mmCIF file of C-alpha atoms in Angstrom:
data_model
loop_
_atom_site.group_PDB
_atom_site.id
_atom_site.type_symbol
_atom_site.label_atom_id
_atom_site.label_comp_id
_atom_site.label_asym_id
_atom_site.label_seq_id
_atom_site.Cartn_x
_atom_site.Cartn_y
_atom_site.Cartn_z
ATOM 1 C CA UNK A 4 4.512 6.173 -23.957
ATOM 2 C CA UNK A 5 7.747 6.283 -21.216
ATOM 3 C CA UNK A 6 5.993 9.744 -20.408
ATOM 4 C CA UNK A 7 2.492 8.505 -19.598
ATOM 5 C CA UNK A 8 3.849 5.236 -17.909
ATOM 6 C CA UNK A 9 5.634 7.961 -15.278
ATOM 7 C CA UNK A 10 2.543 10.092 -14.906
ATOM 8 C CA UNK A 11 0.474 6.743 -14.351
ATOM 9 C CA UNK A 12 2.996 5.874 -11.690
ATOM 10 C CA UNK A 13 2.550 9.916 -10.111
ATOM 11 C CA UNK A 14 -0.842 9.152 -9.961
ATOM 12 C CA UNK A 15 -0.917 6.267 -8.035
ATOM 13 C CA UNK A 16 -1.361 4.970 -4.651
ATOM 14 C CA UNK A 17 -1.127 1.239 -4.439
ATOM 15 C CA UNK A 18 1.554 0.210 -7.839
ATOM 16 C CA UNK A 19 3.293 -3.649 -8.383
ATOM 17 C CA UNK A 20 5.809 -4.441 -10.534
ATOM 18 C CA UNK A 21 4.626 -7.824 -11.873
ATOM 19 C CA UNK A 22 7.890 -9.400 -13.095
ATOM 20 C CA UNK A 23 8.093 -12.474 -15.166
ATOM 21 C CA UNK A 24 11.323 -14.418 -17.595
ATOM 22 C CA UNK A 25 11.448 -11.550 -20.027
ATOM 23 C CA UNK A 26 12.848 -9.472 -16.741
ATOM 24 C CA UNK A 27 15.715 -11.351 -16.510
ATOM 25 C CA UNK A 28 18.209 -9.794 -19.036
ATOM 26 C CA UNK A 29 17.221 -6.492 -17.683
ATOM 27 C CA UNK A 30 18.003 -7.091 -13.935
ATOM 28 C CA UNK A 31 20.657 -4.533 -13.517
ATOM 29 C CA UNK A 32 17.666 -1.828 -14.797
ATOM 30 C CA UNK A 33 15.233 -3.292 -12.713
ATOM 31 C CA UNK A 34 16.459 -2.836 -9.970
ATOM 32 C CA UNK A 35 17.485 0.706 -10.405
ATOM 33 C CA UNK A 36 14.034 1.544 -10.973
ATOM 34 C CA UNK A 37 12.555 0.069 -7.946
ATOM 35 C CA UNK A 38 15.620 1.816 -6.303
ATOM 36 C CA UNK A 39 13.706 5.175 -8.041
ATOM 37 C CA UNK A 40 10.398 3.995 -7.378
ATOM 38 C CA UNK A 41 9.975 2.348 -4.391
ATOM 39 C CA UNK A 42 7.242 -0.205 -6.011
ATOM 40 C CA UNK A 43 6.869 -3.775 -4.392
ATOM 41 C CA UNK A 44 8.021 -6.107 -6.856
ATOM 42 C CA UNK A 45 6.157 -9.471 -7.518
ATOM 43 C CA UNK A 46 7.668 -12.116 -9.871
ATOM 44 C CA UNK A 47 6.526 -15.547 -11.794
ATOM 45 C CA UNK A 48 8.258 -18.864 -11.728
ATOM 46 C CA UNK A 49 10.077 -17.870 -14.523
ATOM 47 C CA UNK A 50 11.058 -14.549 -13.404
ATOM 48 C CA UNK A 51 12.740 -15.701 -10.030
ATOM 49 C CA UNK A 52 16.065 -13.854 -9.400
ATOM 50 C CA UNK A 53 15.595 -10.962 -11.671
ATOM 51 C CA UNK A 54 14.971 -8.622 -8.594
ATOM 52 C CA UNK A 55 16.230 -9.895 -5.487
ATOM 53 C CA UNK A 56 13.808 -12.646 -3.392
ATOM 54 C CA UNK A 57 15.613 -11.151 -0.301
ATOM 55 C CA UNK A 58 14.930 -7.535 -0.770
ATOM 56 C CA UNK A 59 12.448 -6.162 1.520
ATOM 57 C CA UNK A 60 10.716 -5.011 -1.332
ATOM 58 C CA UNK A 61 10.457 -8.426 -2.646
ATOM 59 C CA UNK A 62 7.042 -10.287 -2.236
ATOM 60 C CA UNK A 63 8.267 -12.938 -3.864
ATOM 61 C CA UNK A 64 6.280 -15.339 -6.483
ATOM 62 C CA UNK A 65 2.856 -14.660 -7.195
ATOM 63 C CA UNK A 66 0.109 -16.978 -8.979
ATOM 64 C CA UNK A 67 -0.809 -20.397 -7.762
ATOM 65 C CA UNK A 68 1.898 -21.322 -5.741
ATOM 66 C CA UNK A 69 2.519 -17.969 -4.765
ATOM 67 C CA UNK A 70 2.637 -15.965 -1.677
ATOM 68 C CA UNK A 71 -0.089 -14.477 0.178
ATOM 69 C CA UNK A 72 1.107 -11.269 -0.048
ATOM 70 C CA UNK A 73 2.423 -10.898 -3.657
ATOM 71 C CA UNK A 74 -1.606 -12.081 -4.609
ATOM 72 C CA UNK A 75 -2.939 -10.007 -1.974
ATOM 73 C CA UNK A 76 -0.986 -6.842 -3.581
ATOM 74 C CA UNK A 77 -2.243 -7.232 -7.403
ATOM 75 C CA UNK A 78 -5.674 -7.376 -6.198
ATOM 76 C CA UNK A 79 -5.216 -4.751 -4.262
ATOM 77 C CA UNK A 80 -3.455 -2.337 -6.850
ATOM 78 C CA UNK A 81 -4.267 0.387 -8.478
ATOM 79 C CA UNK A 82 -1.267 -0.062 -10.951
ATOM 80 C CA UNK A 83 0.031 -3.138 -12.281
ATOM 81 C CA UNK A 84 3.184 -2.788 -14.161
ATOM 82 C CA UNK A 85 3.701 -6.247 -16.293
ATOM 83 C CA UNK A 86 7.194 -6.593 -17.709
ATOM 84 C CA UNK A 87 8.342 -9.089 -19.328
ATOM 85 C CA UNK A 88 5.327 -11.293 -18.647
ATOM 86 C CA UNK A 89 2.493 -13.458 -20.909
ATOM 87 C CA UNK A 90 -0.300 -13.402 -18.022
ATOM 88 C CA UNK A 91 -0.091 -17.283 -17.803
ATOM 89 C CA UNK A 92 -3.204 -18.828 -16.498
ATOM 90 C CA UNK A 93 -1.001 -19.745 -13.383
ATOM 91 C CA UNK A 94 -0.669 -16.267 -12.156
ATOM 92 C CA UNK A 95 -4.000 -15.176 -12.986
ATOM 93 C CA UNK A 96 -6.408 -17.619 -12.220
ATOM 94 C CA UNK A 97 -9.527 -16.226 -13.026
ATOM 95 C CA UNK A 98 -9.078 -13.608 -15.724
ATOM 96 C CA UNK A 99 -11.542 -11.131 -15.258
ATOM 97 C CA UNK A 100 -10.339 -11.194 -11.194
ATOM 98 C CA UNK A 101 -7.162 -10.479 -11.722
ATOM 99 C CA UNK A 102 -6.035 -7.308 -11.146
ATOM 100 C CA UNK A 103 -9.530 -6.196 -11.724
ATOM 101 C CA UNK A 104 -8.647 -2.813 -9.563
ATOM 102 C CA UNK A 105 -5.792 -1.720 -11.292
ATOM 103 C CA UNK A 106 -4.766 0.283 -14.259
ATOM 104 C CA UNK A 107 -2.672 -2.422 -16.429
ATOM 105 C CA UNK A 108 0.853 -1.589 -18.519
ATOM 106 C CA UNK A 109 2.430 -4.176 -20.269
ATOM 107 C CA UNK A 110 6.017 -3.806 -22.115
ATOM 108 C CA UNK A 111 6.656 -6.982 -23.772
ATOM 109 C CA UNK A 112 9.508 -7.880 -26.604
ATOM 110 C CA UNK A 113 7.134 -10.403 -28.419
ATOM 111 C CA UNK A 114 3.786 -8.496 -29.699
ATOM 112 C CA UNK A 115 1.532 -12.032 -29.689
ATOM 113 C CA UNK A 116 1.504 -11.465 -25.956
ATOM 114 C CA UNK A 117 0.491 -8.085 -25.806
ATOM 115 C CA UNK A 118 -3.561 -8.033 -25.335
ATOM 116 C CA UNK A 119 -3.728 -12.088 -26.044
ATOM 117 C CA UNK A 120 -4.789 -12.600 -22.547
ATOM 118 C CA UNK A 121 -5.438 -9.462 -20.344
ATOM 119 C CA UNK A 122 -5.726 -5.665 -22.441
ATOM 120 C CA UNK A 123 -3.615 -3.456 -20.936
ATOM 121 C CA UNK A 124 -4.704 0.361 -20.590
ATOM 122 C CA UNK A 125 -0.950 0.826 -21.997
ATOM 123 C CA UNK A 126 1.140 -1.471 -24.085
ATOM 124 C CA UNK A 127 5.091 -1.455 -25.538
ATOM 125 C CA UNK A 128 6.215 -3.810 -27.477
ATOM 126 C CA UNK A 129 10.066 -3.517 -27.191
ATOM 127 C CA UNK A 130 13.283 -5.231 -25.833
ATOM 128 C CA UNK A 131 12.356 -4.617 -21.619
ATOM 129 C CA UNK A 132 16.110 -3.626 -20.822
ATOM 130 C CA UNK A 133 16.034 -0.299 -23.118
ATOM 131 C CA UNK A 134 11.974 0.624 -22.185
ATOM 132 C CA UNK A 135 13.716 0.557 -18.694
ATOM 133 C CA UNK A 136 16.673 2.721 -19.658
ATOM 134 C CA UNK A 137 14.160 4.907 -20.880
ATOM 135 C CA UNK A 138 11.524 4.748 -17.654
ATOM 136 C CA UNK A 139 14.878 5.500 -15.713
ATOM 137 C CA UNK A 140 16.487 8.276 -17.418
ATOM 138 C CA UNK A 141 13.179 10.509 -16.730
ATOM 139 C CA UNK A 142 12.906 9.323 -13.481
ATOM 140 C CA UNK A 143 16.210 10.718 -12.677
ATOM 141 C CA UNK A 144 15.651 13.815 -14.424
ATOM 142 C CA UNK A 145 12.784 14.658 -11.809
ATOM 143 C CA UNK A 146 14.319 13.293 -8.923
ATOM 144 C CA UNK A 147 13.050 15.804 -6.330
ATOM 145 C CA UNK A 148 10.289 17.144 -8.766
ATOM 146 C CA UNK A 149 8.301 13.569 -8.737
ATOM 147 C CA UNK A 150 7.191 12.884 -5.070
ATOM 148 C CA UNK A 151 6.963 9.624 -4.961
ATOM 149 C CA UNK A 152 5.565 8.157 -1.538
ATOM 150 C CA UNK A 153 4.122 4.331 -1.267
ATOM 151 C CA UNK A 154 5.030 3.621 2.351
ATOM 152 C CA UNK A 155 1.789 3.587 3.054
ATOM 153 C CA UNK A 156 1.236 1.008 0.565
ATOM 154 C CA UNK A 157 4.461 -1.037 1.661
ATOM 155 C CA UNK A 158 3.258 -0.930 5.274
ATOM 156 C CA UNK A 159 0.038 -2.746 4.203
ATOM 157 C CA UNK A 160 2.247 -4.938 2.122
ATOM 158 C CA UNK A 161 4.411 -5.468 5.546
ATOM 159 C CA UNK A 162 1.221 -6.085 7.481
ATOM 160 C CA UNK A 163 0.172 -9.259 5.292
ATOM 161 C CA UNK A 164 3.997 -10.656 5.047
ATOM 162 C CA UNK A 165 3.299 -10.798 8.792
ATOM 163 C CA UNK A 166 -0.062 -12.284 8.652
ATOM 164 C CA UNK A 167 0.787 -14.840 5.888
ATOM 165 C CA UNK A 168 4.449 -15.412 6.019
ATOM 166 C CA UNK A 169 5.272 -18.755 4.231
ATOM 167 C CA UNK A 170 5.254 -21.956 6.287
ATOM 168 C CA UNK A 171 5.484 -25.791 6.579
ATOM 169 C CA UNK A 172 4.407 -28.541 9.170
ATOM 170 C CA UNK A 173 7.450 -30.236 10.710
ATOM 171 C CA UNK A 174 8.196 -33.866 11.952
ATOM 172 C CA UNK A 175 9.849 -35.211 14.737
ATOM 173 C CA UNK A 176 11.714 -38.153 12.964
ATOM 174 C CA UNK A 177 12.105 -36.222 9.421
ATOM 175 C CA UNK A 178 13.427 -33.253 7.474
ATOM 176 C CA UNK A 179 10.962 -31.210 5.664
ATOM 177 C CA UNK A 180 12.392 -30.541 2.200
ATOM 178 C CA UNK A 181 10.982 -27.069 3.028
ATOM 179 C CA UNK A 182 13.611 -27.208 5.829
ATOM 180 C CA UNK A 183 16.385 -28.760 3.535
ATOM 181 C CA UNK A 184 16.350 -25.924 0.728
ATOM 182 C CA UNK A 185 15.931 -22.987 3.566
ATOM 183 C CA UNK A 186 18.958 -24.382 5.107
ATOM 184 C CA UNK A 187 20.660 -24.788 1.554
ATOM 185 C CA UNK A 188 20.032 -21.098 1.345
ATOM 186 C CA UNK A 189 21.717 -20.244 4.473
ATOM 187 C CA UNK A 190 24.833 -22.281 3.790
ATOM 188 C CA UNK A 191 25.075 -20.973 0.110
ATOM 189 C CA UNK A 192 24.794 -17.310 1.439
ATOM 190 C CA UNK A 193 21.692 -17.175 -1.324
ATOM 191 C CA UNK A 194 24.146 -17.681 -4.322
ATOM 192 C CA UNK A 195 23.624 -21.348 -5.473
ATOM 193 C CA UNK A 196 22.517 -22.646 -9.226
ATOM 194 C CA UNK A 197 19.367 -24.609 -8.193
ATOM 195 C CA UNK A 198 18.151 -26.701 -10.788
ATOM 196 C CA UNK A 199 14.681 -28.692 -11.131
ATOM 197 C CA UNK A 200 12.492 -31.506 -12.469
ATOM 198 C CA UNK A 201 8.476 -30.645 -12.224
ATOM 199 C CA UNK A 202 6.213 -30.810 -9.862
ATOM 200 C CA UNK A 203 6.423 -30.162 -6.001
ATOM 201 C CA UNK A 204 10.075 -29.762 -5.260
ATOM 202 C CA UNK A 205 10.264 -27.204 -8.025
ATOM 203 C CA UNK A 206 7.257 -25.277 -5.849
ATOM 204 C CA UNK A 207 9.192 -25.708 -2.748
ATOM 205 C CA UNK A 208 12.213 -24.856 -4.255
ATOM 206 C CA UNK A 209 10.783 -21.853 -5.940
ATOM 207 C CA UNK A 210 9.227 -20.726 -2.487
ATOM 208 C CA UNK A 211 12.001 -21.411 0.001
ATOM 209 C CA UNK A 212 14.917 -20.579 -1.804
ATOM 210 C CA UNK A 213 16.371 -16.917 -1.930
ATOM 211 C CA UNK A 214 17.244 -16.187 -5.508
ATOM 212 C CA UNK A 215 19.750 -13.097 -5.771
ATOM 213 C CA UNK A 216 20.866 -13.186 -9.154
ATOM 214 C CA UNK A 217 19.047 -13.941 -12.756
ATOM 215 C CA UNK A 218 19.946 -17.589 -13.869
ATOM 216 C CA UNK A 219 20.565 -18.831 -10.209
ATOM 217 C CA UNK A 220 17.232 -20.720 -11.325
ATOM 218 C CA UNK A 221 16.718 -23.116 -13.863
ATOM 219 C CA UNK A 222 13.519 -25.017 -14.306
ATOM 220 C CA UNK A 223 11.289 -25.737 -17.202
ATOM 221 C CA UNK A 224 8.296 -23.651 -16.516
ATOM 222 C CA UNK A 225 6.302 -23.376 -19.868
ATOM 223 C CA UNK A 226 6.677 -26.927 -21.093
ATOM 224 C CA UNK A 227 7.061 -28.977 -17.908
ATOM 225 C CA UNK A 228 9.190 -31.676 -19.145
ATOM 226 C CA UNK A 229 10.156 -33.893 -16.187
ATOM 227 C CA UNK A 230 14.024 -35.081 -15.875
ATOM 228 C CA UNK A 231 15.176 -31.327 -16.698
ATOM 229 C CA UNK A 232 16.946 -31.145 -13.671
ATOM 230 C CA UNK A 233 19.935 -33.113 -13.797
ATOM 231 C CA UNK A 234 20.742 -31.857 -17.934
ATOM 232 C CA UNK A 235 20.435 -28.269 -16.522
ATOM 233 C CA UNK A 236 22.707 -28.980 -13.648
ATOM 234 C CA UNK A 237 25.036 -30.535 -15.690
ATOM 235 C CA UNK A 238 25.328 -27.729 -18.153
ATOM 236 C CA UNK A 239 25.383 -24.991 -15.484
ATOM 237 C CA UNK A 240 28.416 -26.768 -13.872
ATOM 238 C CA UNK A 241 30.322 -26.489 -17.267
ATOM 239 C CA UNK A 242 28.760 -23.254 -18.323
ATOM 240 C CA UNK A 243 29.459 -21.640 -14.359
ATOM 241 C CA UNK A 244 32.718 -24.056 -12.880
ATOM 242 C CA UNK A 245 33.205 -21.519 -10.193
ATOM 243 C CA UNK A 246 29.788 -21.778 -8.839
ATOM 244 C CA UNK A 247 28.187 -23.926 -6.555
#
């Protein structure tokens, strides 16, 4: 399966990474692959801070609240690789839409997600961190065999950034809270615990805020529940006393 995952990757010209809360464990890996690769990397709510937000191969969160770009780039693939991910009705929208261009693999730890949404041309059902040990070891067995090239891709990828880049009205007399949590990012140097309720802040905060690390971000994402905020900030300050 690793094998034909590689060759599907040889073969094409426009690949994602579609990343989502089953990423986050497997970070370090991750990111070694798109170091290997070179594939634009796309995450969900959930999967914030498991590559980067800052990267320049980041495009960020997709879905509903997403960016232009990271949409723009699964409907434009030719590969989507899902990792980690349950196709939530969030990110997809429309079902039979999304990523209707693109050859789908999906490596997954829990098998009830696998196919219960969107059927992937190529499935794994395994723990994400050692599928991408695996993915990783060949990759760096045919480094210089395997000519990998997707600037071409990225370029287009660059092109809508540009065209689309994320943005807020401002007021004379008041702070945007898009404003706030950019400049929270600035003064934190990217490396904050950000914690949220539900509802818009956790969008703008999701957005505007450059997550680095996994677990920078906590929000409740599948259930919703309101007042999460404040519990998770508590117990991140005990849990993490030496961050901010």
């Amino acid at each position: 399966m690793l094998e034909q995952i590689v060759r599907l990757i040889s073969e094409s010209k426009k690949p994602v990474l579609y990343v989502g809360g089953g990423s986050l464990h497997s970070s370090e890996e991750l990111r070694r692959f798109v170091e290997l690769t070179g594939i634009p990397v796309a995450s969900t709510l959930m999967g914030l801070g498991s590559f980067p937000s800052s990267d320049e191969l980041s495009l960020q969160m997709l879905g509903m609240h997403g960016t232009v770009y990271a949409n723009y780039s699964v409907d434009k693939s030719d590969l989507l690789l899902a990792f980690g991910v349950r196709f939530d009705d969030r990110v997809t929208g429309k079902l039979e839409a999304f990523a209707s261009r693109a050859k789908i693999v999906h490596i997954d730890i829990d098998s009830a997600e696998i196919g219960k949404n969107k059927q992937p041309h190529v499935s794994i059902c395994a723990d994400l961190k050692l599928a991408l040990q695996g993915l990783n070891s060949i990759l760096e067995e045919r480094i210089g065999k395997l000519k990998l090239d997707f600037s071409a891709w990225r370029q287009e990828l660059n092109e809508q950034k540009e065209k689309f880049p994320l943005g807020y009205k401002t007021f004379e007399d008041a702070i945007s809270p898009q404003y706030a949590i950019q400049v929270l990012d600035e003064l934190t140097n990217g490396k904050a615990i950000v914690s949220t309720g539900v509802g818009q802040h956790q969008m703008w905060a999701a957005q505007f805020y450059k997550y680095r690390e996994p677990r920078q971000w906590l929000t409740s994402g599948g259930l919703g529940a309101m007042g999460f905020g404040l519990p998770a900030a508590i117990g991140a300050a005990v849990g993490r006393p030496d961050k901010v």
